[in-house]
PDB file of C-alpha atoms in Angstrom:
ATOM      1  CA  MET A 550      14.421  46.217   7.809  1.00 47.00           C
ATOM      2  CA  THR A 551      12.268  44.382  10.324  1.00 43.00           C
ATOM      3  CA  ASN A 552      12.263  40.895  11.728  1.00 45.00           C
ATOM      4  CA  SER A 553       9.717  38.219  10.887  1.00 52.00           C
ATOM      5  CA  VAL A 554       7.576  38.656  14.009  1.00 60.00           C
ATOM      6  CA  GLN A 555       3.868  38.867  13.237  1.00 67.00           C
ATOM      7  CA  PRO A 556       2.456  42.409  13.427  1.00 69.00           C
ATOM      8  CA  ASP A 557       0.031  43.303  16.201  1.00 72.00           C
ATOM      9  CA  SER A 558      -3.607  44.138  15.421  1.00 60.00           C
ATOM     10  CA  ASN A 559      -2.598  47.654  14.333  1.00 72.00           C
ATOM     11  CA  GLY A 560       0.267  46.527  12.094  1.00 80.00           C
ATOM     12  CA  TRP A 561       3.194  47.299  14.415  1.00 89.00           C
ATOM     13  CA  ILE A 562       6.219  44.988  14.556  1.00 89.00           C
ATOM     14  CA  MET A 563       9.501  45.277  16.443  1.00 90.00           C
ATOM     15  CA  GLY A 564      12.041  46.847  14.119  1.00 88.00           C
ATOM     16  CA  GLU A 565      15.720  45.965  13.959  1.00 90.00           C
ATOM     17  CA  ASP A 566      16.455  49.230  15.789  1.00 91.00           C
ATOM     18  CA  GLY A 567      14.351  48.101  18.773  1.00 90.00           C
ATOM     19  CA  LEU A 568      11.475  50.473  18.011  1.00 93.00           C
ATOM     20  CA  LEU A 569       7.967  49.445  17.068  1.00 91.00           C
ATOM     21  CA  PHE A 570       7.685  50.020  13.314  1.00 94.00           C
ATOM     22  CA  ARG A 571       5.060  50.064  10.602  1.00 95.00           C
ATOM     23  CA  LYS A 572       4.422  51.454   7.148  1.00 96.00           C
ATOM     24  CA  ALA A 573       1.360  53.648   6.742  1.00 98.00           C
ATOM     25  CA  ALA A 574      -0.575  55.408   3.993  1.00 99.00           C
ATOM     26  CA  ARG A 575      -2.505  58.647   4.473  1.00 98.00           C
ATOM     27  CA  ILE A 576      -4.730  60.971   2.497  1.00 99.00           C
ATOM     28  CA  ILE A 577      -4.479  64.738   2.430  1.00 99.00           C
ATOM     29  CA  ALA A 578      -8.112  65.538   1.655  1.00 99.00           C
ATOM     30  CA  THR A 579      -9.058  69.041   0.549  1.00 99.00           C
ATOM     31  CA  ASP A 580     -12.507  70.334  -0.279  1.00 98.00           C
ATOM     32  CA  GLU A 581     -13.628  72.728  -3.009  1.00 97.00           C
ATOM     33  CA  HIS A 582     -12.954  75.664  -0.648  1.00 97.00           C
ATOM     34  CA  GLY A 583      -9.312  74.758   0.000  1.00 97.00           C
ATOM     35  CA  ARG A 584      -9.956  73.441   3.501  1.00 98.00           C
ATOM     36  CA  LEU A 585      -8.101  70.425   4.853  1.00 98.00           C
ATOM     37  CA  LEU A 586      -9.731  67.437   6.559  1.00 98.00           C
ATOM     38  CA  LEU A 587      -7.974  66.628   9.820  1.00 98.00           C
ATOM     39  CA  MET A 588      -8.687  64.186  12.605  1.00 96.00           C
ATOM     40  CA  LYS A 589      -8.019  65.043  16.229  1.00 96.00           C
ATOM     41  CA  GLY A 590      -6.771  62.379  18.581  1.00 93.00           C
ATOM     42  CA  HIS A 591      -5.051  61.786  21.874  1.00 91.00           C
ATOM     43  CA  ASP A 592      -2.692  59.249  23.413  1.00 89.00           C
ATOM     44  CA  ASP A 593      -4.578  56.423  25.138  1.00 86.00           C
ATOM     45  CA  LYS A 594      -2.059  56.492  28.011  1.00 90.00           C
ATOM     46  CA  ASP A 595      -1.717  60.301  28.166  1.00 88.00           C
ATOM     47  CA  PRO A 596      -5.047  62.024  27.344  1.00 82.00           C
ATOM     48  CA  LEU A 597      -3.469  65.501  27.557  1.00 85.00           C
ATOM     49  CA  HIS A 598      -1.181  64.645  24.615  1.00 87.00           C
ATOM     50  CA  ARG A 599      -3.339  65.635  21.617  1.00 92.00           C
ATOM     51  CA  TRP A 600      -2.706  66.321  17.938  1.00 91.00           C
ATOM     52  CA  TRP A 601      -4.340  66.832  14.533  1.00 96.00           C
ATOM     53  CA  PHE A 602      -3.478  64.466  11.668  1.00 96.00           C
ATOM     54  CA  THR A 603      -4.662  63.268   8.273  1.00 98.00           C
ATOM     55  CA  PRO A 604      -6.829  60.150   7.850  1.00 98.00           C
ATOM     56  CA  GLY A 605      -4.860  56.988   7.222  1.00 97.00           C
ATOM     57  CA  GLY A 606      -3.126  54.102   8.900  1.00 95.00           C
ATOM     58  CA  GLY A 607      -1.140  50.929   8.583  1.00 95.00           C
ATOM     59  CA  ILE A 608      -0.526  49.180   5.278  1.00 97.00           C
ATOM     60  CA  ASP A 609      -1.514  45.508   5.458  1.00 94.00           C
ATOM     61  CA  ALA A 610       0.932  42.819   4.293  1.00 91.00           C
ATOM     62  CA  GLY A 611       0.964  42.703   0.485  1.00 95.00           C
ATOM     63  CA  GLU A 612      -1.257  45.795   0.191  1.00 97.00           C
ATOM     64  CA  ASN A 613      -0.495  48.600  -2.256  1.00 97.00           C
ATOM     65  CA  PRO A 614      -0.022  51.954  -0.404  1.00 98.00           C
ATOM     66  CA  ARG A 615      -2.586  53.704  -2.637  1.00 98.00           C
ATOM     67  CA  HIS A 616      -5.204  51.045  -1.854  1.00 98.00           C
ATOM     68  CA  ALA A 617      -4.285  51.123   1.848  1.00 98.00           C
ATOM     69  CA  ALA A 618      -4.843  54.893   1.913  1.00 99.00           C
ATOM     70  CA  VAL A 619      -8.292  54.516   0.320  1.00 99.00           C
ATOM     71  CA  ARG A 620      -9.222  51.648   2.664  1.00 98.00           C
ATOM     72  CA  GLU A 621      -8.150  53.603   5.735  1.00 96.00           C
ATOM     73  CA  PHE A 622      -9.945  56.735   4.513  1.00 98.00           C
ATOM     74  CA  HIS A 623     -13.168  54.752   4.110  1.00 97.00           C
ATOM     75  CA  GLU A 624     -12.791  53.105   7.530  1.00 95.00           C
ATOM     76  CA  GLU A 625     -12.232  56.479   9.214  1.00 95.00           C
ATOM     77  CA  THR A 626     -14.684  58.664   7.267  1.00 96.00           C
ATOM     78  CA  GLY A 627     -17.221  56.322   5.650  1.00 96.00           C
ATOM     79  CA  VAL A 628     -16.466  57.824   2.218  1.00 97.00           C
ATOM     80  CA  HIS A 629     -15.256  55.663  -0.692  1.00 97.00           C
ATOM     81  CA  LEU A 630     -12.557  57.153  -2.926  1.00 98.00           C
ATOM     82  CA  ASP A 631     -11.253  55.819  -6.224  1.00 98.00           C
ATOM     83  CA  PRO A 632      -7.560  54.941  -5.754  1.00 98.00           C
ATOM     84  CA  GLU A 633      -6.866  55.902  -9.370  1.00 97.00           C
ATOM     85  CA  LEU A 634      -8.045  59.470  -8.688  1.00 97.00           C
ATOM     86  CA  LEU A 635      -5.521  60.066  -5.908  1.00 98.00           C
ATOM     87  CA  THR A 636      -2.578  62.318  -6.692  1.00 98.00           C
ATOM     88  CA  GLY A 637       0.868  61.291  -5.610  1.00 98.00           C
ATOM     89  CA  PRO A 638       2.405  60.178  -3.430  1.00 98.00           C
ATOM     90  CA  VAL A 639       2.972  63.817  -2.509  1.00 99.00           C
ATOM     91  CA  ILE A 640       4.777  63.337   0.837  1.00 98.00           C
ATOM     92  CA  GLU A 641       7.012  60.638   2.244  1.00 98.00           C
ATOM     93  CA  ARG A 642       7.471  60.998   5.992  1.00 98.00           C
ATOM     94  CA  GLU A 643       9.725  59.260   8.480  1.00 97.00           C
ATOM     95  CA  ALA A 644       8.404  59.873  11.971  1.00 95.00           C
ATOM     96  CA  VAL A 645       9.621  58.786  15.380  1.00 94.00           C
ATOM     97  CA  PHE A 646       7.099  59.499  18.109  1.00 87.00           C
ATOM     98  CA  TYR A 647       5.948  58.421  21.552  1.00 86.00           C
ATOM     99  CA  PHE A 648       2.492  56.823  21.736  1.00 87.00           C
ATOM    100  CA  SER A 649       0.873  54.467  24.233  1.00 86.00           C
ATOM    101  CA  GLN A 650       4.007  54.432  26.388  1.00 86.00           C
ATOM    102  CA  GLU A 651       6.239  53.265  23.506  1.00 89.00           C
ATOM    103  CA  THR A 652       8.592  55.001  21.094  1.00 88.00           C
ATOM    104  CA  ARG A 653       7.540  54.144  17.540  1.00 91.00           C
ATOM    105  CA  ARG A 654       8.904  54.678  14.060  1.00 94.00           C
ATOM    106  CA  GLN A 655       6.578  54.974  11.096  1.00 95.00           C
ATOM    107  CA  HIS A 656       7.240  55.376   7.376  1.00 97.00           C
ATOM    108  CA  GLU A 657       4.261  57.180   5.833  1.00 98.00           C
ATOM    109  CA  VAL A 658       3.233  57.830   2.245  1.00 99.00           C
ATOM    110  CA  PHE A 659       0.688  60.622   1.687  1.00 99.00           C
ATOM    111  CA  PHE A 660      -1.650  60.933  -1.286  1.00 99.00           C
ATOM    112  CA  TRP A 661      -3.845  63.904  -2.176  1.00 99.00           C
ATOM    113  CA  ALA A 662      -7.594  63.710  -2.810  1.00 99.00           C
ATOM    114  CA  LYS A 663      -9.770  66.634  -3.881  1.00 98.00           C
ATOM    115  CA  LEU A 664     -13.257  65.976  -2.500  1.00 98.00           C
ATOM    116  CA  ASN A 665     -16.400  67.408  -4.027  1.00 98.00           C
ATOM    117  CA  ASP A 666     -19.017  69.123  -1.834  1.00 97.00           C
ATOM    118  CA  THR A 667     -21.064  65.936  -1.387  1.00 97.00           C
ATOM    119  CA  GLN A 668     -18.037  63.929  -0.251  1.00 98.00           C
ATOM    120  CA  ALA A 669     -16.946  66.793   2.020  1.00 98.00           C
ATOM    121  CA  ARG A 670     -20.360  66.793   3.729  1.00 97.00           C
ATOM    122  CA  ASP A 671     -20.463  63.009   3.954  1.00 97.00           C
ATOM    123  CA  VAL A 672     -17.185  62.697   5.878  1.00 96.00           C
ATOM    124  CA  LEU A 673     -18.680  64.744   8.706  1.00 93.00           C
ATOM    125  CA  THR A 674     -21.678  62.417   9.106  1.00 92.00           C
ATOM    126  CA  GLN A 675     -19.331  59.550  10.021  1.00 87.00           C
ATOM    127  CA  GLU A 676     -21.888  57.169   8.511  1.00 90.00           C
ATOM    128  CA  GLY A 677     -20.292  53.829   7.680  1.00 89.00           C
ATOM    129  CA  VAL A 678     -17.078  54.306   9.670  1.00 92.00           C
ATOM    130  CA  SER A 679     -15.324  51.188  10.910  1.00 88.00           C
ATOM    131  CA  TYR A 680     -12.982  52.117  13.743  1.00 90.00           C
ATOM    132  CA  THR A 681     -10.630  49.691  15.458  1.00 84.00           C
ATOM    133  CA  ASP A 682     -10.941  49.405  19.234  1.00 85.00           C
ATOM    134  CA  LEU A 683      -7.902  51.657  19.645  1.00 80.00           C
ATOM    135  CA  GLU A 684      -9.321  54.262  17.243  1.00 87.00           C
ATOM    136  CA  LYS A 685     -12.597  54.297  19.200  1.00 88.00           C
ATOM    137  CA  GLU A 686     -10.572  55.089  22.291  1.00 86.00           C
ATOM    138  CA  VAL A 687      -8.215  57.751  20.924  1.00 88.00           C
ATOM    139  CA  LEU A 688     -10.075  59.604  18.142  1.00 92.00           C
ATOM    140  CA  ASP A 689     -11.807  62.787  19.263  1.00 92.00           C
ATOM    141  CA  GLY A 690     -13.351  63.824  15.959  1.00 91.00           C
ATOM    142  CA  LEU A 691     -12.616  65.321  12.588  1.00 95.00           C
ATOM    143  CA  ALA A 692     -13.049  68.748  11.060  1.00 96.00           C
ATOM    144  CA  TRP A 693     -12.531  70.764   7.920  1.00 98.00           C
ATOM    145  CA  ARG A 694      -9.857  73.338   8.825  1.00 97.00           C
ATOM    146  CA  THR A 695      -8.535  76.283   6.865  1.00 97.00           C
ATOM    147  CA  LEU A 696      -4.800  76.514   6.357  1.00 97.00           C
ATOM    148  CA  GLU A 697      -4.838  79.929   8.022  1.00 96.00           C
ATOM    149  CA  ASN A 698      -6.573  78.454  11.085  1.00 94.00           C
ATOM    150  CA  ILE A 699      -3.995  75.661  11.351  1.00 95.00           C
ATOM    151  CA  GLU A 700      -1.123  78.149  11.098  1.00 93.00           C
ATOM    152  CA  ALA A 701      -2.675  80.552  13.620  1.00 91.00           C
ATOM    153  CA  ASP A 702      -3.259  77.711  16.073  1.00 87.00           C
ATOM    154  CA  SER A 703       0.327  76.500  15.750  1.00 83.00           C
ATOM    155  CA  ALA A 704       1.586  79.897  16.962  1.00 80.00           C
ATOM    156  CA  LEU A 705      -0.267  79.609  20.286  1.00 84.00           C
ATOM    157  CA  PRO A 706       1.657  78.398  23.356  1.00 79.00           C
ATOM    158  CA  GLN A 707      -0.928  75.704  24.171  1.00 81.00           C
ATOM    159  CA  ALA A 708      -1.572  74.742  20.553  1.00 87.00           C
ATOM    160  CA  ILE A 709      -2.608  71.252  19.544  1.00 91.00           C
ATOM    161  CA  PRO A 710       0.014  70.404  16.893  1.00 92.00           C
ATOM    162  CA  SER A 711      -0.784  69.203  13.384  1.00 93.00           C
ATOM    163  CA  TYR A 712       1.317  66.529  11.688  1.00 94.00           C
ATOM    164  CA  PRO A 713       3.300  66.693   9.555  1.00 95.00           C
ATOM    165  CA  HIS A 714       4.327  70.131  10.802  1.00 92.00           C
ATOM    166  CA  ASN A 715       4.688  71.545   7.289  1.00 94.00           C
ATOM    167  CA  LEU A 716       1.233  70.382   6.166  1.00 96.00           C
ATOM    168  CA  PRO A 717      -0.187  73.882   5.428  1.00 96.00           C
ATOM    169  CA  GLN A 718       2.791  74.720   3.204  1.00 96.00           C
ATOM    170  CA  VAL A 719       2.504  71.413   1.332  1.00 97.00           C
ATOM    171  CA  VAL A 720      -1.244  71.856   0.816  1.00 98.00           C
ATOM    172  CA  ARG A 721      -0.682  75.365  -0.574  1.00 98.00           C
ATOM    173  CA  CYS A 722       1.750  73.904  -3.114  1.00 97.00           C
ATOM    174  CA  LEU A 723      -0.794  71.239  -4.053  1.00 98.00           C
ATOM    175  CA  LEU A 724      -3.625  73.747  -4.453  1.00 97.00           C
ATOM    176  CA  ASP A 725      -1.400  76.073  -6.503  1.00 96.00           C
ATOM    177  CA  GLY A 726      -0.589  73.243  -8.928  1.00 95.00           C
ATOM    178  CA  TRP A 727       1.551  70.328  -7.832  1.00 95.00           C
ATOM    179  CA  ASP A 728       4.804  70.052  -9.779  1.00 96.00           C
ATOM    180  CA  GLY A 729       5.181  66.303  -9.178  1.00 97.00           C
ATOM    181  CA  LYS A 730       7.886  66.721  -6.530  1.00 96.00           C
ATOM    182  CA  VAL A 731       7.473  64.413  -3.528  1.00 98.00           C
ATOM    183  CA  PHE A 732       8.034  66.296  -0.275  1.00 98.00           C
ATOM    184  CA  SER A 733      10.352  64.477   2.110  1.00 97.00           C
ATOM    185  CA  VAL A 734       9.633  65.002   5.808  1.00 97.00           C
ATOM    186  CA  VAL A 735      11.576  63.683   8.795  1.00 96.00           C
ATOM    187  CA  GLU A 736      10.104  64.302  12.254  1.00 94.00           C
ATOM    188  CA  LYS A 737      11.622  62.977  15.455  1.00 90.00           C
TER     189      LYS A 737
END
């Protein structure tokens, strides 16, 4: 799928289609109150381009997606999760997006983690986070958000979008009792 060029420091390589490409793993983290943990970020080359997204990032060469998701979650929140306690994958997403003046394509695998109250509090302290230089530049914070709040915000003309777009619907299905079906999402 991609050539043998070494990935950059964030795991991106030039794909055969001419777009920067990487595989990523993410965690949909919910707390005991049904809220969803989202990070807010912006484009380093276009600070007005902002969005909400789940913790996660690039899968290192030879790394298992489940372990990559846990590693990224720890780096971005400071909280350790047991990879064996993750549910899923629950979403597979193909996304093409514009970031840092480049069109990129990313294949993402999402896992679900139900955090207890202690873990939910700990993610907000940001103690023990280990951001990359780019993350330090583009991450604006994280918050526990209700699904209703995310949906209400998305209806506003100047809304900051959340990705994937169907995240509230997927989380409702998870909270209601996941049937084992992996949601497939394509966003371009």
